[in-house]
Amino acid sequence: MTTETGDQSSPLPRLAALLADEGRVRAFAAVALGAGSAERVAATAGLSPKETAAALRRLRDGGVVTSDGDGTLTVAHDRLRQAARTDRPVPSDGDARTDGADKADLVVRTFVRDGRLLRLPARWTRKKLVLRHIAEHTFEPGAAYPERVVDEKLRAWCEEGDVDHVTLRRHLVDLDHLRRGDGVYRRPHPARDTRTA
């Protein structure tokens, strides 16, 4: 089988070759914009049914477009992220940080400024990172907080933002960053907290 790139060790050149064709780029863009069927892709991308079928076949074979459980076309974001991670240069010892720490820090800096929550991320994984940050910077593990104190502390995060303190409190409880009992809230000790955020 011939490939469109000679470097098989690196996925990004293969992806670049896959998207070098204008029809495939237009079909990919249509899927990324929400066209969930071949018919909608054809209409959005301005391609014939034959061109659309060929482009989608190559995009699926290349792993950048997939179908969910009900057959709706979607972009394979995980595959693209994996390709980007695989091609990322290795940091030097002087600036080595874990990818996870970098990503978490970037997410928090995007949604939290000067101790204020601007808004909650729409993506659940990012939302969990932001909520964990708020819990860790607001409540001491094991300390008891009456509801009025919890509300007071959370209101400070919500000033001039899009989220109210009640919603924030509910999310923190749902994610087990705060536990409610006997009229008080407590943040669990990290060593005893078996859930991941």
Coordinates of N, CA and C in Angstrom, one line a residue:
M1 N 0.8 -1.2 0.0 CA 0.0 0.0 0.0 C 0.9 1.2 0.0
T2 N 0.6 2.2 -0.9 CA 1.4 3.4 -0.9 C 0.8 4.4 0.0
T3 N 1.6 5.3 0.5 CA 1.1 6.4 1.3 C 1.5 7.7 0.7
E4 N 0.8 8.8 1.2 CA 1.0 10.1 0.6 C 2.2 10.8 1.3
T5 N 2.8 10.1 2.3 CA 4.0 10.7 2.9 C 5.0 9.6 3.2
G6 N 6.3 10.0 3.1 CA 7.3 9.0 3.4 C 7.5 8.7 4.8
D7 N 7.2 9.6 5.7 CA 7.5 9.5 7.1 C 6.4 8.8 7.9
Q8 N 6.5 7.5 8.2 CA 5.5 6.8 8.9 C 5.6 6.9 10.4
S9 N 6.7 7.5 10.9 CA 6.9 7.6 12.3 C 6.1 8.8 12.9
S10 N 5.7 9.7 12.1 CA 5.1 10.9 12.6 C 3.7 11.1 12.0
P11 N 2.7 11.2 12.8 CA 1.3 11.3 12.3 C 0.9 12.6 11.6
L12 N 1.6 13.7 12.0 CA 1.2 15.0 11.5 C 1.4 15.1 10.0
P13 N 2.5 14.7 9.5 CA 2.7 14.8 8.0 C 1.6 13.9 7.3
R14 N 1.2 12.8 7.9 CA 0.2 12.0 7.2 C -1.1 12.8 7.2
L15 N -1.4 13.4 8.3 CA -2.6 14.2 8.4 C -2.6 15.4 7.4
A16 N -1.4 16.0 7.3 CA -1.3 17.1 6.4 C -1.5 16.6 5.0
A17 N -1.0 15.5 4.6 CA -1.2 14.9 3.3 C -2.7 14.6 3.1
L18 N -3.3 14.1 4.1 CA -4.7 13.7 4.0 C -5.6 15.0 3.7
L19 N -5.2 16.1 4.3 CA -5.9 17.3 4.2 C -5.4 18.2 3.1
A20 N -4.5 17.7 2.3 CA -3.9 18.5 1.2 C -4.9 18.6 0.0
D21 N -5.9 17.7 0.0 CA -6.9 17.8 -1.1 C -8.0 18.7 -0.7
E22 N -8.3 19.7 -1.6 CA -9.4 20.7 -1.3 C -10.7 20.1 -1.0
G23 N -11.1 19.1 -1.7 CA -12.4 18.4 -1.4 C -12.4 17.8 0.0
R24 N -11.3 17.2 0.4 CA -11.3 16.6 1.8 C -11.3 17.7 2.8
V25 N -10.6 18.8 2.5 CA -10.6 19.9 3.5 C -12.0 20.5 3.7
R26 N -12.7 20.6 2.5 CA -14.1 21.2 2.6 C -15.0 20.2 3.3
A27 N -14.9 18.9 3.1 CA -15.7 17.9 3.7 C -15.4 17.9 5.2
F28 N -14.1 18.0 5.6 CA -13.7 18.0 7.0 C -14.3 19.2 7.7
A29 N -14.2 20.4 7.0 CA -14.7 21.6 7.6 C -16.2 21.5 7.8
A30 N -16.9 20.9 6.9 CA -18.3 20.8 7.0 C -18.7 19.9 8.2
V31 N -18.0 18.8 8.4 CA -18.2 18.0 9.6 C -17.9 18.8 10.8
A32 N -16.8 19.5 10.8 CA -16.4 20.3 12.0 C -17.4 21.3 12.4
L33 N -18.1 21.8 11.4 CA -19.2 22.8 11.6 C -20.5 22.2 11.9
G34 N -20.6 20.9 12.0 CA -21.8 20.3 12.4 C -22.6 19.5 11.4
A35 N -22.1 19.4 10.2 CA -22.8 18.6 9.1 C -22.7 17.2 9.5
G36 N -23.7 16.5 10.0 CA -23.6 15.2 10.5 C -23.9 14.0 9.6
S37 N -24.3 14.4 8.3 CA -24.6 13.3 7.3 C -23.9 13.7 6.0
A38 N -23.8 12.6 5.2 CA -23.1 12.9 3.9 C -23.9 13.9 3.1
E39 N -25.2 13.9 3.1 CA -26.0 14.9 2.4 C -25.7 16.3 2.9
R40 N -25.7 16.5 4.2 CA -25.4 17.8 4.8 C -24.0 18.2 4.4
V41 N -23.0 17.3 4.5 CA -21.6 17.6 4.1 C -21.6 18.1 2.7
A42 N -22.3 17.4 1.8 CA -22.3 17.8 0.4 C -22.8 19.2 0.2
A43 N -23.9 19.5 0.9 CA -24.6 20.8 0.7 C -23.7 21.9 1.3
T44 N -23.1 21.6 2.5 CA -22.3 22.6 3.2 C -21.0 22.9 2.4
A45 N -20.4 21.8 2.0 CA -19.1 21.9 1.3 C -19.2 22.3 -0.1
G46 N -20.4 22.2 -0.7 CA -20.5 22.4 -2.2 C -19.9 21.4 -3.0
L47 N -20.0 20.1 -2.6 CA -19.4 19.0 -3.3 C -20.5 18.1 -3.9
S48 N -20.2 17.4 -4.9 CA -21.1 16.4 -5.5 C -21.2 15.2 -4.5
P49 N -22.3 14.5 -4.6 CA -22.4 13.3 -3.8 C -21.2 12.3 -4.0
K50 N -20.7 12.2 -5.2 CA -19.5 11.3 -5.5 C -18.3 11.9 -4.8
E51 N -18.0 13.2 -4.9 CA -16.9 13.8 -4.3 C -17.0 13.7 -2.8
T52 N -18.2 13.9 -2.3 CA -18.4 13.8 -0.8 C -18.1 12.4 -0.3
A53 N -18.6 11.4 -1.0 CA -18.4 10.0 -0.6 C -16.9 9.7 -0.6
A54 N -16.2 10.1 -1.6 CA -14.8 9.8 -1.7 C -14.0 10.5 -0.6
A55 N -14.4 11.8 -0.4 CA -13.7 12.6 0.7 C -13.9 12.0 2.1
L56 N -15.2 11.7 2.3 CA -15.5 11.1 3.7 C -14.8 9.7 3.9
R57 N -14.8 8.9 2.8 CA -14.1 7.6 2.9 C -12.6 7.8 3.3
R58 N -11.9 8.7 2.7 CA -10.5 9.0 3.0 C -10.4 9.6 4.4
L59 N -11.3 10.5 4.8 CA -11.2 11.1 6.1 C -11.4 10.0 7.2
R60 N -12.4 9.1 6.9 CA -12.6 8.0 7.9 C -11.4 7.1 8.0
D61 N -10.9 6.7 6.8 CA -9.7 5.9 6.7 C -8.5 6.5 7.4
G62 N -8.4 7.8 7.3 CA -7.3 8.6 8.0 C -7.6 8.8 9.5
G63 N -8.8 8.4 9.9 CA -9.0 8.5 11.4 C -9.4 9.9 11.9
V64 N -9.7 10.9 11.0 CA -10.0 12.2 11.5 C -11.5 12.5 11.5
V65 N -12.3 11.7 10.9 CA -13.7 11.8 10.9 C -14.3 10.4 11.3
T66 N -15.2 10.4 12.2 CA -15.8 9.1 12.7 C -17.3 9.3 12.8
S67 N -18.0 8.3 13.1 CA -19.5 8.3 13.3 C -19.8 7.9 14.7
D68 N -20.7 8.7 15.4 CA -21.1 8.3 16.7 C -22.1 7.2 16.7
G69 N -22.7 6.8 17.8 CA -23.6 5.7 17.9 C -24.8 5.7 16.9
D70 N -25.3 6.9 16.6 CA -26.5 7.0 15.8 C -26.1 7.3 14.3
G71 N -24.8 7.2 14.0 CA -24.3 7.3 12.6 C -24.0 8.8 12.2
T72 N -24.1 9.7 13.2 CA -23.8 11.1 12.9 C -22.3 11.3 12.8
L73 N -21.9 12.0 11.7 CA -20.5 12.2 11.5 C -19.9 13.2 12.5
T74 N -18.7 13.0 13.0 CA -18.1 13.9 13.9 C -16.6 13.9 13.7
V75 N -16.0 15.0 14.1 CA -14.5 15.0 14.0 C -13.9 14.2 15.1
A76 N -12.9 13.4 14.8 CA -12.2 12.6 15.8 C -11.2 13.4 16.6
H77 N -11.7 14.2 17.5 CA -10.8 15.1 18.2 C -9.7 14.4 19.0
D78 N -10.0 13.3 19.6 CA -9.0 12.5 20.3 C -7.9 12.1 19.4
R79 N -8.2 11.7 18.2 CA -7.1 11.3 17.3 C -6.3 12.5 16.9
L80 N -6.9 13.6 16.7 CA -6.1 14.8 16.4 C -5.2 15.2 17.6
R81 N -5.8 15.2 18.8 CA -5.0 15.5 19.9 C -3.8 14.6 20.1
Q82 N -4.1 13.3 19.9 CA -3.0 12.3 20.0 C -1.9 12.6 19.0
A83 N -2.3 12.9 17.8 CA -1.3 13.2 16.7 C -0.4 14.4 17.1
A84 N -1.1 15.4 17.7 CA -0.4 16.6 18.1 C 0.6 16.3 19.3
R85 N 0.1 15.5 20.2 CA 1.0 15.1 21.3 C 2.2 14.3 20.8
T86 N 2.0 13.4 19.9 CA 3.1 12.5 19.4 C 4.1 13.4 18.7
D87 N 3.7 14.4 18.0 CA 4.7 15.3 17.2 C 5.2 16.4 18.1
R88 N 4.8 16.6 19.3 CA 5.3 17.7 20.1 C 6.7 17.5 20.4
P89 N 7.6 18.6 20.3 CA 9.0 18.4 20.7 C 9.1 18.2 22.2
V90 N 10.1 17.4 22.5 CA 10.4 17.1 23.9 C 11.0 18.3 24.5
P91 N 10.5 18.8 25.7 CA 11.0 20.0 26.3 C 12.4 19.7 26.9
S92 N 13.2 20.8 27.0 CA 14.5 20.6 27.6 C 14.4 20.5 29.1
D93 N 15.4 20.0 29.8 CA 15.3 19.9 31.2 C 15.0 21.1 31.9
G94 N 15.4 22.3 31.4 CA 15.2 23.5 32.0 C 13.7 24.0 32.1
D95 N 12.9 23.5 31.1 CA 11.5 24.0 31.1 C 10.6 22.7 31.1
A96 N 11.0 21.6 31.6 CA 10.2 20.4 31.6 C 9.1 20.6 32.6
R97 N 7.9 20.4 32.1 CA 6.7 20.3 33.0 C 5.8 19.3 32.4
T98 N 5.0 18.7 33.2 CA 4.1 17.6 32.6 C 3.1 18.2 31.8
D99 N 2.7 17.5 30.7 CA 1.6 18.0 29.8 C 0.3 18.3 30.6
G100 N 0.0 17.4 31.5 CA -1.2 17.5 32.3 C -1.2 18.8 33.1
A101 N -0.1 19.1 33.8 CA 0.0 20.4 34.6 C -0.1 21.6 33.7
D102 N 0.6 21.6 32.5 CA 0.5 22.7 31.6 C -1.0 22.9 31.1
K103 N -1.6 21.8 30.8 CA -3.0 22.0 30.3 C -3.9 22.5 31.4
A104 N -3.8 21.9 32.6 CA -4.7 22.3 33.7 C -4.5 23.8 34.0
D105 N -3.2 24.2 34.0 CA -2.9 25.6 34.3 C -3.4 26.5 33.2
L106 N -3.3 26.1 31.9 CA -3.9 26.9 30.8 C -5.4 27.1 30.9
V107 N -6.0 26.0 31.2 CA -7.5 26.0 31.4 C -7.9 26.9 32.5
V108 N -7.3 26.8 33.6 CA -7.6 27.7 34.8 C -7.4 29.1 34.4
R109 N -6.2 29.4 33.8 CA -5.9 30.8 33.4 C -6.9 31.4 32.4
T110 N -7.5 30.5 31.6 CA -8.5 31.0 30.6 C -9.8 31.4 31.3
F111 N -10.2 30.7 32.4 CA -11.5 30.9 32.9 C -11.5 31.6 34.3
V112 N -10.3 31.7 34.9 CA -10.2 32.4 36.2 C -9.2 33.5 36.0
R113 N -9.6 34.7 36.4 CA -8.7 35.9 36.4 C -8.8 36.7 37.7
D114 N -7.7 36.9 38.3 CA -7.6 37.7 39.6 C -8.6 37.2 40.6
G115 N -8.6 35.9 40.8 CA -9.4 35.3 41.8 C -10.9 35.3 41.5
R116 N -11.3 35.6 40.2 CA -12.7 35.7 39.8 C -12.9 34.6 38.7
L117 N -14.1 34.0 38.8 CA -14.5 33.0 37.8 C -15.2 33.8 36.7
L118 N -14.6 33.8 35.5 CA -15.2 34.5 34.4 C -16.5 33.8 33.9
R119 N -16.3 32.5 33.7 CA -17.4 31.6 33.3 C -16.9 30.2 33.5
L120 N -17.9 29.3 33.5 CA -17.5 27.9 33.5 C -17.3 27.4 32.1
P121 N -16.3 26.5 31.9 CA -16.1 26.0 30.5 C -17.3 25.1 30.1
A122 N -17.6 25.0 28.9 CA -18.7 24.2 28.4 C -18.2 22.7 28.4
R123 N -17.0 22.4 28.1 CA -16.5 21.1 28.1 C -16.3 20.6 29.5
W124 N -16.9 19.4 29.8 CA -16.9 18.8 31.1 C -15.6 18.6 31.7
T125 N -14.6 18.1 31.0 CA -13.2 17.9 31.5 C -12.6 19.2 32.0
R126 N -12.8 20.3 31.2 CA -12.3 21.6 31.6 C -13.0 22.1 32.8
K127 N -14.3 21.9 32.8 CA -15.1 22.4 33.9 C -14.6 21.8 35.3
K128 N -14.3 20.5 35.2 CA -13.8 19.8 36.4 C -12.5 20.4 36.9
L129 N -11.6 20.7 36.0 CA -10.4 21.3 36.4 C -10.6 22.7 37.1
V130 N -11.5 23.5 36.5 CA -11.7 24.8 37.1 C -12.4 24.6 38.5
L131 N -13.3 23.7 38.6 CA -14.0 23.5 39.9 C -13.0 23.0 40.9
R132 N -12.1 22.1 40.6 CA -11.1 21.6 41.5 C -10.3 22.8 42.0
H133 N -9.8 23.6 41.0 CA -9.0 24.8 41.4 C -9.7 25.6 42.4
I134 N -11.0 25.9 42.2 CA -11.8 26.8 43.1 C -11.8 26.1 44.5
A135 N -12.1 24.8 44.5 CA -12.2 24.1 45.8 C -10.9 24.2 46.6
E136 N -9.8 23.9 45.8 CA -8.5 23.9 46.5 C -8.1 25.2 47.0
H137 N -8.5 26.3 46.3 CA -8.1 27.6 46.7 C -9.1 28.4 47.6
T138 N -10.2 27.6 48.0 CA -11.2 28.3 48.8 C -11.4 27.6 50.2
F139 N -11.3 26.3 50.2 CA -11.7 25.5 51.4 C -10.5 24.6 51.9
E140 N -10.3 24.7 53.2 CA -9.2 23.8 53.8 C -9.8 22.4 53.9
P141 N -9.0 21.4 53.6 CA -9.5 20.0 53.8 C -9.9 19.7 55.2
G142 N -11.1 19.2 55.4 CA -11.5 18.8 56.7 C -12.2 19.8 57.5
A143 N -12.0 21.1 57.2 CA -12.6 22.2 58.0 C -14.1 22.3 57.7
A144 N -14.8 22.6 58.8 CA -16.3 22.7 58.7 C -16.7 24.1 58.3
Y145 N -17.6 24.2 57.3 CA -18.1 25.6 56.9 C -19.6 25.5 56.9
P146 N -20.2 26.4 57.6 CA -21.7 26.5 57.5 C -22.1 27.0 56.1
E147 N -23.3 26.8 55.7 CA -23.7 27.1 54.3 C -23.5 28.6 54.0
R148 N -23.8 29.5 55.0 CA -23.7 30.9 54.7 C -22.2 31.3 54.5
V149 N -21.3 30.6 55.1 CA -19.9 30.9 54.9 C -19.4 30.4 53.5
V150 N -19.9 29.2 53.1 CA -19.7 28.6 51.8 C -20.2 29.6 50.7
D151 N -21.4 30.1 50.9 CA -22.0 31.0 49.9 C -21.2 32.3 49.8
E152 N -20.8 32.8 51.0 CA -20.0 34.0 51.0 C -18.7 33.8 50.3
K153 N -18.0 32.7 50.5 CA -16.7 32.5 49.8 C -16.9 32.3 48.3
L154 N -18.0 31.6 47.9 CA -18.2 31.4 46.5 C -18.7 32.6 45.8
R155 N -19.5 33.5 46.5 CA -19.9 34.8 45.9 C -18.7 35.6 45.4
A156 N -17.6 35.5 46.2 CA -16.4 36.3 45.9 C -15.8 35.8 44.5
W157 N -15.9 34.5 44.2 CA -15.5 34.0 42.9 C -16.4 34.4 41.8
C158 N -17.7 34.7 42.1 CA -18.7 34.9 41.1 C -18.9 36.4 40.7
E159 N -18.3 37.3 41.5 CA -18.5 38.7 41.2 C -18.1 39.0 39.7
E160 N -19.0 39.7 39.0 CA -18.8 40.1 37.7 C -18.7 38.9 36.7
G161 N -19.0 37.7 37.1 CA -19.0 36.6 36.2 C -20.3 36.1 35.8
D162 N -20.4 35.1 35.0 CA -21.6 34.5 34.4 C -22.3 33.4 35.3
V163 N -21.6 33.1 36.4 CA -22.1 31.9 37.2 C -22.5 32.5 38.6
D164 N -23.6 32.0 39.1 CA -24.0 32.4 40.5 C -23.4 31.4 41.5
H165 N -23.3 31.8 42.7 CA -22.7 31.0 43.8 C -23.5 29.7 44.1
V166 N -24.8 29.7 43.9 CA -25.6 28.5 44.1 C -25.2 27.4 43.1
T167 N -25.1 27.8 41.9 CA -24.7 26.8 40.8 C -23.3 26.3 41.1
L168 N -22.4 27.2 41.5 CA -21.0 26.8 41.8 C -21.0 25.8 43.0
R169 N -21.8 26.1 44.0 CA -21.8 25.2 45.2 C -22.4 23.9 44.8
R170 N -23.4 23.8 44.0 CA -24.0 22.6 43.5 C -23.0 21.7 42.8
H171 N -22.2 22.4 41.9 CA -21.2 21.6 41.1 C -20.1 21.1 42.0
L172 N -19.7 21.9 43.0 CA -18.7 21.4 43.9 C -19.1 20.2 44.7
V173 N -20.4 20.2 45.1 CA -21.0 19.1 45.9 C -21.1 17.9 44.9
D174 N -21.6 18.1 43.7 CA -21.8 17.0 42.8 C -20.5 16.3 42.5
L175 N -19.4 17.1 42.4 CA -18.1 16.5 42.1 C -17.3 16.0 43.3
D176 N -18.0 16.1 44.5 CA -17.4 15.7 45.7 C -16.2 16.5 46.2
H177 N -16.1 17.8 45.7 CA -15.1 18.7 46.2 C -15.6 19.3 47.5
L178 N -16.9 19.3 47.7 CA -17.5 19.6 49.0 C -18.4 18.5 49.4
R179 N -18.5 18.2 50.7 CA -19.4 17.2 51.2 C -20.3 17.9 52.2
R180 N -21.6 17.6 52.1 CA -22.6 18.3 53.0 C -23.1 17.3 54.0
G181 N -23.2 17.7 55.2 CA -23.8 16.9 56.3 C -23.9 17.6 57.6
D182 N -25.0 17.4 58.3 CA -25.3 18.0 59.6 C -25.2 19.5 59.5
G183 N -25.6 20.1 58.4 CA -25.7 21.5 58.2 C -24.4 22.2 57.9
V184 N -23.3 21.4 57.6 CA -22.1 22.0 57.3 C -21.5 21.4 56.1
Y185 N -20.5 22.1 55.5 CA -19.8 21.6 54.3 C -18.4 21.3 54.7
R186 N -17.8 20.3 54.1 CA -16.4 20.0 54.3 C -15.7 19.6 53.0
R187 N -14.5 20.1 52.8 CA -13.7 19.6 51.6 C -13.0 18.4 52.1
P188 N -13.1 17.2 51.4 CA -12.5 16.0 51.8 C -10.9 16.2 51.8
H189 N -10.3 15.4 52.6 CA -8.8 15.3 52.6 C -8.4 14.6 51.3
P190 N -7.4 15.1 50.6 CA -7.0 14.5 49.3 C -6.7 13.0 49.5
A191 N -6.0 12.6 50.6 CA -5.7 11.2 50.8 C -6.9 10.3 50.9
R192 N -8.0 10.9 51.4 CA -9.2 10.1 51.5 C -10.1 10.2 50.4
D193 N -9.9 11.1 49.5 CA -10.8 11.4 48.3 C -10.4 10.5 47.2
T194 N -11.2 9.5 46.9 CA -10.9 8.5 45.9 C -11.3 8.9 44.5
R195 N -12.1 9.9 44.4 CA -12.6 10.4 43.1 C -11.6 11.2 42.4
T196 N -11.6 11.2 41.1 CA -10.7 12.1 40.3 C -11.5 13.2 39.8
A197 N -10.8 14.3 39.6 CA -11.5 15.5 39.1 C -11.4 15.6 37.6

